[in-house]
PDB file of C-alpha atoms in Angstrom:
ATOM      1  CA  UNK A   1     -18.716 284.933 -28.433  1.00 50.00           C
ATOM      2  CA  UNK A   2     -20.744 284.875 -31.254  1.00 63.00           C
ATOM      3  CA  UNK A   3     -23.949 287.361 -32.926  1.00 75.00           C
ATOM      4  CA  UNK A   4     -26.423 286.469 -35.456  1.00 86.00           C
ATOM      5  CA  UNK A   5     -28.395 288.115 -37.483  1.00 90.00           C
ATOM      6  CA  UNK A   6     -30.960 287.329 -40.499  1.00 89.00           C
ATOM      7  CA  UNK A   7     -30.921 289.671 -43.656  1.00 91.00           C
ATOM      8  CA  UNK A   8     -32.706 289.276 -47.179  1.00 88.00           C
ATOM      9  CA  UNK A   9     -30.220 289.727 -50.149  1.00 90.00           C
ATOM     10  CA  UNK A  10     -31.362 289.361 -53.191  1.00 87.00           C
ATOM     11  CA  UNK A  11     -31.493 287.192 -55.347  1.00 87.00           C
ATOM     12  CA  UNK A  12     -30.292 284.452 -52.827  1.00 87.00           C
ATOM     13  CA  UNK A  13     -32.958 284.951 -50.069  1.00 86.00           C
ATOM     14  CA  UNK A  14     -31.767 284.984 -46.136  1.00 88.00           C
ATOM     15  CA  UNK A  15     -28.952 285.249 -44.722  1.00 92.00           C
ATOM     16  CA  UNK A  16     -27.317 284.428 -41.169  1.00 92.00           C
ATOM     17  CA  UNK A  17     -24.706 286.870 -40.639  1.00 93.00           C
ATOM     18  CA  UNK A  18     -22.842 285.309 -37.312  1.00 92.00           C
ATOM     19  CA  UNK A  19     -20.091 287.837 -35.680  1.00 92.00           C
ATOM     20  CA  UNK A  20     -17.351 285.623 -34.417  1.00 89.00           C
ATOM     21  CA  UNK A  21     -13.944 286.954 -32.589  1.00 88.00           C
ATOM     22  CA  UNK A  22     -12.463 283.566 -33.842  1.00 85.00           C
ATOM     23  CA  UNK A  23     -12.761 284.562 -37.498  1.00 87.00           C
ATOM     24  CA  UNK A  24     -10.236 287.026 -39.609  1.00 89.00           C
ATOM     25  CA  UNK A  25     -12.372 286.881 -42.740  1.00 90.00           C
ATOM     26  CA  UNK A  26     -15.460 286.253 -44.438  1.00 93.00           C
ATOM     27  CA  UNK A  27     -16.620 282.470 -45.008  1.00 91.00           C
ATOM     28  CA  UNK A  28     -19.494 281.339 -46.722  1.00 93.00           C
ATOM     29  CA  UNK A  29     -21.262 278.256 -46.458  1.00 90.00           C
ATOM     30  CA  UNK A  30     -24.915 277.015 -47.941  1.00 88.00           C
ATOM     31  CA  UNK A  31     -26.968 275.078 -45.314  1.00 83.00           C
ATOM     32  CA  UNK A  32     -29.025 271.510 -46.245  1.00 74.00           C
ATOM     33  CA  UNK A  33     -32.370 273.971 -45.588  1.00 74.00           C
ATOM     34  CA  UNK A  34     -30.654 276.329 -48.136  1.00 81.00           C
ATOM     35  CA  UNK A  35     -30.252 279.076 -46.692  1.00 86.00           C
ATOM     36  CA  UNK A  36     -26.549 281.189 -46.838  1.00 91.00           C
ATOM     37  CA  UNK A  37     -24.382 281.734 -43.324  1.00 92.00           C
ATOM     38  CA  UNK A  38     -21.922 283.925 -43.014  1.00 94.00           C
ATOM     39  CA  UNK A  39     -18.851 283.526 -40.425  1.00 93.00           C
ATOM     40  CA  UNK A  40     -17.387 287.332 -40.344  1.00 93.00           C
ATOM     41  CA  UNK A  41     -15.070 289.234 -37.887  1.00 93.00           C
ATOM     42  CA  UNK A  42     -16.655 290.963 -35.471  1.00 91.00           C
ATOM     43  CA  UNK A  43     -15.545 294.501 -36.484  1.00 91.00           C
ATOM     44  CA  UNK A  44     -16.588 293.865 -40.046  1.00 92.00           C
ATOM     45  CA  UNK A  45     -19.302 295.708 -40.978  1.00 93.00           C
ATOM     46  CA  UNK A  46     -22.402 294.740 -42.402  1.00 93.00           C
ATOM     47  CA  UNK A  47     -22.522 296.646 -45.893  1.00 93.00           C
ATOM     48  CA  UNK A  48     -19.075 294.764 -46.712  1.00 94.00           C
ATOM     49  CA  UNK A  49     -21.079 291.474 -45.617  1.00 93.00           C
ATOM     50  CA  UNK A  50     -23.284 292.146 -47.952  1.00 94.00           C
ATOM     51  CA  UNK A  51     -21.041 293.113 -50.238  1.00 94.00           C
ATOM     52  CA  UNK A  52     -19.712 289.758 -49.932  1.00 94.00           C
ATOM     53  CA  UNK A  53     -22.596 287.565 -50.214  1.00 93.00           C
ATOM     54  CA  UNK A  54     -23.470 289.574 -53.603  1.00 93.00           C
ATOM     55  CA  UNK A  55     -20.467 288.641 -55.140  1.00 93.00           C
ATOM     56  CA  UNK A  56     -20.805 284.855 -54.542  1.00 91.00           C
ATOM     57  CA  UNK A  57     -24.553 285.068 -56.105  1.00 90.00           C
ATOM     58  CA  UNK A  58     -23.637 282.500 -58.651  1.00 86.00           C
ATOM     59  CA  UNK A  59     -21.926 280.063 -56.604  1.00 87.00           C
ATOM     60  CA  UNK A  60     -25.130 280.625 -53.732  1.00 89.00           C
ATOM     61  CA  UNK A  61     -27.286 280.012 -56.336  1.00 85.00           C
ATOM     62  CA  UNK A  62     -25.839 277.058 -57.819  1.00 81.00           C
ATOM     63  CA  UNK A  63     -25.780 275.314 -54.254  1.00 82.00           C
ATOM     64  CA  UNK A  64     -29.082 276.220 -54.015  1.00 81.00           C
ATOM     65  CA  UNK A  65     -30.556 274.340 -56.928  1.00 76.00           C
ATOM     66  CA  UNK A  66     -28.184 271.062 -56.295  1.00 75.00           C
ATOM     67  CA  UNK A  67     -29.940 271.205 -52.945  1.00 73.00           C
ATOM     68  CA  UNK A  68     -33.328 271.730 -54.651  1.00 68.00           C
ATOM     69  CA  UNK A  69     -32.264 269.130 -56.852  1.00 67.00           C
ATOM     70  CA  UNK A  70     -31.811 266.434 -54.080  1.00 64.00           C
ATOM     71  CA  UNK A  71     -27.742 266.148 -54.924  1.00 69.00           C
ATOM     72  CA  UNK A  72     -25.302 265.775 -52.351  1.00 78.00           C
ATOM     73  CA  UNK A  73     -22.352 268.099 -52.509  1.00 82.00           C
ATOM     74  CA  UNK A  74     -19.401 266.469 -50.591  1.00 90.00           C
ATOM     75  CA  UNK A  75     -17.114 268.540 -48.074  1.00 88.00           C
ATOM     76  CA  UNK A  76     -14.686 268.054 -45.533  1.00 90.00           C
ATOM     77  CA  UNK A  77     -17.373 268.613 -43.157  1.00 87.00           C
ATOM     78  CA  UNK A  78     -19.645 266.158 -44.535  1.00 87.00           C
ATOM     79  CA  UNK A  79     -21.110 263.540 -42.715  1.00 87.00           C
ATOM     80  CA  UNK A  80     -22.045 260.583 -44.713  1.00 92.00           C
ATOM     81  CA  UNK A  81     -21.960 256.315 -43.740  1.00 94.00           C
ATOM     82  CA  UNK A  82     -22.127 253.536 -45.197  1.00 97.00           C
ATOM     83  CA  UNK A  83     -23.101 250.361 -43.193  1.00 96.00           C
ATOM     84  CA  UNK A  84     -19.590 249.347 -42.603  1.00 97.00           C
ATOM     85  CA  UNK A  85     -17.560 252.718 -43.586  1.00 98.00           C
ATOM     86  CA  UNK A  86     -17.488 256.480 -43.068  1.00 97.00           C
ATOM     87  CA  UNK A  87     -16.593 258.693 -45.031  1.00 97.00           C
ATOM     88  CA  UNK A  88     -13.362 261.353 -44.531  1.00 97.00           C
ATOM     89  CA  UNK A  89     -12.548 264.239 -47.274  1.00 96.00           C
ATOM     90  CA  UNK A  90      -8.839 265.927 -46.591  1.00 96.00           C
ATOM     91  CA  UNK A  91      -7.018 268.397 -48.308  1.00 95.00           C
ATOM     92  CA  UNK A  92      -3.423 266.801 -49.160  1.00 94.00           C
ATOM     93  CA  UNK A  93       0.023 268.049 -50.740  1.00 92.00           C
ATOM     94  CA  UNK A  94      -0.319 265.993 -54.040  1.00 91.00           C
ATOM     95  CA  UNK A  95      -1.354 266.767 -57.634  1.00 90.00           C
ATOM     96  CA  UNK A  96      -4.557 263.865 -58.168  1.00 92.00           C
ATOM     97  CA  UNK A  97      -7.194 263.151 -56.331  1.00 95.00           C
ATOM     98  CA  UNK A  98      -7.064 259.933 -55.251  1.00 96.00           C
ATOM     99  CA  UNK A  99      -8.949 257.475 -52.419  1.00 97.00           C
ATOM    100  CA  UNK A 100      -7.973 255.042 -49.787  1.00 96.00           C
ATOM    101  CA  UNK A 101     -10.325 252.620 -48.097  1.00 97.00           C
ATOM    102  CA  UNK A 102     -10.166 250.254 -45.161  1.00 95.00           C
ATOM    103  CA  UNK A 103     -10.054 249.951 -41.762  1.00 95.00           C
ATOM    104  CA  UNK A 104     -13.861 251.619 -41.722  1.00 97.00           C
ATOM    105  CA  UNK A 105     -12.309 254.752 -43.329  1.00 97.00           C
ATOM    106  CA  UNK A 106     -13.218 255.727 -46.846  1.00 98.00           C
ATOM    107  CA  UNK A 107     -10.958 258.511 -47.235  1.00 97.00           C
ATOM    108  CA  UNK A 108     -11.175 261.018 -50.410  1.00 97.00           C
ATOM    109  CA  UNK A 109      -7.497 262.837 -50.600  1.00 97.00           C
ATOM    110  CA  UNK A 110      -7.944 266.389 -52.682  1.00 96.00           C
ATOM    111  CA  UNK A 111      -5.021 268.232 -53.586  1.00 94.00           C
ATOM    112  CA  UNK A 112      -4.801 271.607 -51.736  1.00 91.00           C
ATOM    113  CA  UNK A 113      -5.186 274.078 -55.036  1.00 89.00           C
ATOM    114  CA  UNK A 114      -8.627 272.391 -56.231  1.00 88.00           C
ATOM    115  CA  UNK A 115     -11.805 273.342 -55.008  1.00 86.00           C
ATOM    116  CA  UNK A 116     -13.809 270.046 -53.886  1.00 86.00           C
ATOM    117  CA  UNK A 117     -16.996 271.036 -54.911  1.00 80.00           C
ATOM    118  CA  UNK A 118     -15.735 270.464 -58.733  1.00 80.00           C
ATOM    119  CA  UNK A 119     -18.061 268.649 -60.781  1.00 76.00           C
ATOM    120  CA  UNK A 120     -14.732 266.179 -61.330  1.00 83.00           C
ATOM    121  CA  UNK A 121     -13.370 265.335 -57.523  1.00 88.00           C
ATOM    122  CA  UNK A 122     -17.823 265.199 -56.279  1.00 88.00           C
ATOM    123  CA  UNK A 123     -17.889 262.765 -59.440  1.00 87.00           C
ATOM    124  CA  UNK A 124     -14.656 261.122 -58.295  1.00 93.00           C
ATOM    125  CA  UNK A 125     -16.337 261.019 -54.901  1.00 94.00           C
ATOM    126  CA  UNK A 126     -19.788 259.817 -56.118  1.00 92.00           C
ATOM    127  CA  UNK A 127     -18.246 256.710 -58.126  1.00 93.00           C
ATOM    128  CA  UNK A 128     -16.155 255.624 -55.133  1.00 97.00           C
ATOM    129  CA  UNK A 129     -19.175 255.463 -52.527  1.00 96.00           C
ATOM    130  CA  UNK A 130     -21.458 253.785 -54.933  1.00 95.00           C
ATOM    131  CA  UNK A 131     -18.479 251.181 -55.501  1.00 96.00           C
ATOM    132  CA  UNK A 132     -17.887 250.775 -51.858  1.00 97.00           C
ATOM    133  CA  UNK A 133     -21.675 250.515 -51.310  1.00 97.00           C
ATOM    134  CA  UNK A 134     -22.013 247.742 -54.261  1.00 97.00           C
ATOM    135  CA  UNK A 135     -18.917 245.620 -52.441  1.00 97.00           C
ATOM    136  CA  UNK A 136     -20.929 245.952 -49.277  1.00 98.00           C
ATOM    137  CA  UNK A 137     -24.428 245.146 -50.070  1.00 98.00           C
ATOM    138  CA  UNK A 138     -23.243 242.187 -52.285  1.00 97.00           C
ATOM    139  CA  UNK A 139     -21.776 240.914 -48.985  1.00 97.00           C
ATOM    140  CA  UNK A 140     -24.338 242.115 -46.755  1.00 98.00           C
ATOM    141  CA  UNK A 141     -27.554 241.508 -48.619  1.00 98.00           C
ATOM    142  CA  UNK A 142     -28.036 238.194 -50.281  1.00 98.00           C
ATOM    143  CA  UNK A 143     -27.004 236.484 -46.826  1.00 98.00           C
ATOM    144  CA  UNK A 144     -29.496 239.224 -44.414  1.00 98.00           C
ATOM    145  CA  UNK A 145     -32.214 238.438 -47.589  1.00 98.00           C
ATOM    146  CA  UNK A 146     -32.038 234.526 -47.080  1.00 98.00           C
ATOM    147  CA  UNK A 147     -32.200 234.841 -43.273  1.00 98.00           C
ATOM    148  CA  UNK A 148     -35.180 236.868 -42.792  1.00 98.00           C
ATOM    149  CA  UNK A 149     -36.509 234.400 -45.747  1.00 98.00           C
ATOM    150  CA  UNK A 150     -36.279 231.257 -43.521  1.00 98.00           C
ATOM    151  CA  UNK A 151     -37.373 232.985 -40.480  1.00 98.00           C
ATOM    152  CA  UNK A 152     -40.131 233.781 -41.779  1.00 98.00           C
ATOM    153  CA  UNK A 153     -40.694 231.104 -44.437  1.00 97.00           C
ATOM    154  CA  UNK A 154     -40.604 232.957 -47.264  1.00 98.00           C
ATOM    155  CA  UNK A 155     -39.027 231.553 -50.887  1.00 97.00           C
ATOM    156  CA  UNK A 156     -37.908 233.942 -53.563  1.00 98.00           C
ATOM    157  CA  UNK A 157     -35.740 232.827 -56.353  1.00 97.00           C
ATOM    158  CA  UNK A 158     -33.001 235.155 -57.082  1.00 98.00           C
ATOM    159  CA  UNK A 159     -31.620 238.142 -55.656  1.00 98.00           C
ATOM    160  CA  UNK A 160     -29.596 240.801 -57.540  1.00 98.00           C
ATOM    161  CA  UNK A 161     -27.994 244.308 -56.185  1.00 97.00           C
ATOM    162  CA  UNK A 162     -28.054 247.473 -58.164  1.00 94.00           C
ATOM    163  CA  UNK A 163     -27.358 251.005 -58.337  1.00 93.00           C
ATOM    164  CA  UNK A 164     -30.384 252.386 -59.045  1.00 88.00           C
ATOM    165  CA  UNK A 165     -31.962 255.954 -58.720  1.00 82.00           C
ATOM    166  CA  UNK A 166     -35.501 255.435 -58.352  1.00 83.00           C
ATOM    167  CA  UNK A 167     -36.142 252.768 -55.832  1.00 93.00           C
ATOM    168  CA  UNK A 168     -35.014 250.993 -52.596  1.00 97.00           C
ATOM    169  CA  UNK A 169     -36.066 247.482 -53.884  1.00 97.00           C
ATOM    170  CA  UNK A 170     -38.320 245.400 -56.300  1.00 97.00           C
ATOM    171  CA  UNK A 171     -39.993 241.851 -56.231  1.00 97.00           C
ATOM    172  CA  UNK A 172     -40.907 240.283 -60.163  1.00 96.00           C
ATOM    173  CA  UNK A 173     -43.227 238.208 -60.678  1.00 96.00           C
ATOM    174  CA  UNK A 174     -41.309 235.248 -60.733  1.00 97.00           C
ATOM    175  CA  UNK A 175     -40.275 236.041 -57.387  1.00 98.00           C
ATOM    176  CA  UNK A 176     -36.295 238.135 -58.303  1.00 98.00           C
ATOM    177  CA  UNK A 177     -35.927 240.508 -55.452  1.00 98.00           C
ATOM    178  CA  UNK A 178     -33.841 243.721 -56.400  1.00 98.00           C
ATOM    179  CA  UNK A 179     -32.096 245.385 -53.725  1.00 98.00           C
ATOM    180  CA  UNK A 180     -30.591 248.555 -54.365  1.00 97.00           C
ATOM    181  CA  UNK A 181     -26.869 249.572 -53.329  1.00 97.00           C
ATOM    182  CA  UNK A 182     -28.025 252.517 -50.992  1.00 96.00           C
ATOM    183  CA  UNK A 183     -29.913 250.227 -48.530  1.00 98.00           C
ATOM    184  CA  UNK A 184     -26.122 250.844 -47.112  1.00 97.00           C
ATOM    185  CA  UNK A 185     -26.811 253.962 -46.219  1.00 95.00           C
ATOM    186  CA  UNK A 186     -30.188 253.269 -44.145  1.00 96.00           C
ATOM    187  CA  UNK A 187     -30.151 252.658 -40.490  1.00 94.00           C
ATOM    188  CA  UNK A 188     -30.442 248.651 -40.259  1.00 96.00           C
ATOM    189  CA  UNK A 189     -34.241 248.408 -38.981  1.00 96.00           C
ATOM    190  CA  UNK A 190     -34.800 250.308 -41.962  1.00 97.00           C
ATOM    191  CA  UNK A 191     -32.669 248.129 -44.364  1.00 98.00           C
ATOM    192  CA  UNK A 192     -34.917 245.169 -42.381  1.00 98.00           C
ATOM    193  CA  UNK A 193     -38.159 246.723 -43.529  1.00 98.00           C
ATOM    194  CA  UNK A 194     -37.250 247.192 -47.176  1.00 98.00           C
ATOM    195  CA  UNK A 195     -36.116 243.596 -47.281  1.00 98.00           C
ATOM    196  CA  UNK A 196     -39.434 242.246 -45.463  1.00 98.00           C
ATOM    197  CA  UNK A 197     -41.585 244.527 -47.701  1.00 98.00           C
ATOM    198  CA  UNK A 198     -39.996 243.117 -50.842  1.00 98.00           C
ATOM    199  CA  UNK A 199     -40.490 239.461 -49.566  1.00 98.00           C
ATOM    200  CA  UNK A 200     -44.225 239.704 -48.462  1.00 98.00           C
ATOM    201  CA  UNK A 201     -44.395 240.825 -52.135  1.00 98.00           C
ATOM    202  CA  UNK A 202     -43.351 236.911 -53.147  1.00 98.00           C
ATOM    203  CA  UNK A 203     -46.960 236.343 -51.790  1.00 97.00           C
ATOM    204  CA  UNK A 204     -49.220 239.463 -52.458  1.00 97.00           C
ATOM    205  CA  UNK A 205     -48.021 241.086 -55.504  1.00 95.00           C
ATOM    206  CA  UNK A 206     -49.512 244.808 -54.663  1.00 95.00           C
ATOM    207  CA  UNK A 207     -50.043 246.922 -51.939  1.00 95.00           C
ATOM    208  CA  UNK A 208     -53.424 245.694 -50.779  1.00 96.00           C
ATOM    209  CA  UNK A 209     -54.871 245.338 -47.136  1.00 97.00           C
ATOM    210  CA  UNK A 210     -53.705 241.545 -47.773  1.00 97.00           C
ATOM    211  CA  UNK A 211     -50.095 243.043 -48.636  1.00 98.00           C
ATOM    212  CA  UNK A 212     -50.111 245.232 -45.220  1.00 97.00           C
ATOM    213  CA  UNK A 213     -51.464 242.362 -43.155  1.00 98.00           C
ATOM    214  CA  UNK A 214     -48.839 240.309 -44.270  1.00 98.00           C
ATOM    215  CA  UNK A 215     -46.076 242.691 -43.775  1.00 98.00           C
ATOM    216  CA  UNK A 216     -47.145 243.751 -40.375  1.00 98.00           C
ATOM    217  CA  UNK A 217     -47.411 240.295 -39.316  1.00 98.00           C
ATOM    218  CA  UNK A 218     -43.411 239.783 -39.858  1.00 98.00           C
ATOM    219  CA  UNK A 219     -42.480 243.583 -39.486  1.00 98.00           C
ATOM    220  CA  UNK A 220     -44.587 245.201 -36.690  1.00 96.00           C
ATOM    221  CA  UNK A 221     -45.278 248.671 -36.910  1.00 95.00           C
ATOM    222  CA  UNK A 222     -44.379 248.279 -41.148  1.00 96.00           C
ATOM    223  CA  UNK A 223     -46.828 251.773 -42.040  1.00 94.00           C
ATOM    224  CA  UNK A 224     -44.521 253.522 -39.405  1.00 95.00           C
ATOM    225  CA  UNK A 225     -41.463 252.458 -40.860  1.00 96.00           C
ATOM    226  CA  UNK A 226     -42.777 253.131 -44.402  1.00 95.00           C
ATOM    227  CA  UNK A 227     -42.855 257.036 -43.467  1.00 92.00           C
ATOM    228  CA  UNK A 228     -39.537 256.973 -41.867  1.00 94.00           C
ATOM    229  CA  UNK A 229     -37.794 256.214 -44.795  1.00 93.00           C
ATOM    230  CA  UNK A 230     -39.822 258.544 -47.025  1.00 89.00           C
ATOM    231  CA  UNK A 231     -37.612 260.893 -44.972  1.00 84.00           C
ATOM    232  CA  UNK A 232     -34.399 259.313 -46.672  1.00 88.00           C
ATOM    233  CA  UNK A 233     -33.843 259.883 -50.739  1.00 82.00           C
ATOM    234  CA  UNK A 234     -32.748 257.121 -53.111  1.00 83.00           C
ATOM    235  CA  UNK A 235     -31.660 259.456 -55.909  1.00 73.00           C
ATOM    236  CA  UNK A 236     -28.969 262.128 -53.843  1.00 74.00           C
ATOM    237  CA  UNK A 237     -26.215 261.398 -56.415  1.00 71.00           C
TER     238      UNK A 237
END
């Protein structure tokens, strides 16, 4: 059984205070919309709630603005794939952090007595998804690149992969395609579109009525898919 309730406590804004017989003490957690929640035992009451929340301002706070900020903090909770991975954070009985991958498992193991929202072990966690990512899409995107290229009958010249914050991918004018690392992380019709978009730019080299004709003639329903993945953010390292 389980009550809510919504309070303002400032300087951190609303807060879900949920009444759980399951839970023996306070826990505190900061929601992707930003907002604070609150897991207390039912018989707590709600001045020492309060009480609570006001001594975690700081750490509130600072969640707050990495979520303002668009960065990802990484907890066992977390849910976060890769095209050919997914990603498992567990507290172990050793003294480093350390990683394992394979088997479709990238798995983050953080010794019990540090706190994984560190600036160190979401660093150590940052470096190893971008270098899984980068393995991937250098296997991945080159050969799904040269496909949709000859069944389409498009030519480009050379294709390199990146880890870049401020795009998805790029077309020169000598016809390079760039393809960013975190195309991993998009649903595949998605990845599709980026790939498409970047090859109808070997022919129309801006984003003219030409340009969307073209696209939409090999990608059906391209403006669609161009606000979908406005919902998804390059830069959330």
């Amino acid at each position: 059984m389980k009550a809510e309730k919504v309070i303002d406590v400032e300087p951190v804004g609303q807060v879900t205070l949920v009444r759980n017989e399951r839970s023996r003490y306070f826990r505190l957690r900061v929601k992707p919309n930003g907002l604070a929640h609150v897991s207390m035992p039912v018989l707590a009451s709600e001045s020492k709630a309060i009480d609570f929340v006001k001594s975690k301002t700081a750490w509130i706070q600072e969640q707050q603005q990495k979520l303002k900020t668009g960065l990802t903090v990484f907890r066992q909770d977390s849910s976060f794939r890769t095209k050919f991975h997914q990603l498992k954070v567990v507290k172990v009985r050793q003294s480093k952090v350390s990683n394992s991958i394979g088997n479709g498992i990238i798995q983050i193991n953080i010794p019990e007595h540090i706190n994984h929202e560190h600036s160190s072990i979401q660093q150590f966690i940052r470096r190893t998804l971008v270098e899984v990512m980068r393995y991937e899409a250098k296997v991945y995107l080159p050969a799904r690149l040269q496909e949709l290229a000859e069944k389409h009958q498009f030519q480009f010249e050379k294709v390199f992969v990146k880890h870049v914050k401020s795009r998805w991918g790029s077309c020169s004018y000598t016809n390079n395609i760039n393809l960013n690392v975190h195309l991993m992380r998009l649903p595949d019709h998605l990845t599709d579109y980026v790939l498409l978009h970047e090859l109808a730019h070997t022919r129309e080299k801006n984003h003219s009525a030409s340009f969307w004709n073209l696209l939409e003639s090999v990608c059906p329903n391209s403006k669609q898919l161009d606000k979908e993945l406005k919902n998804y953010q390059v830069d959330i390292f």
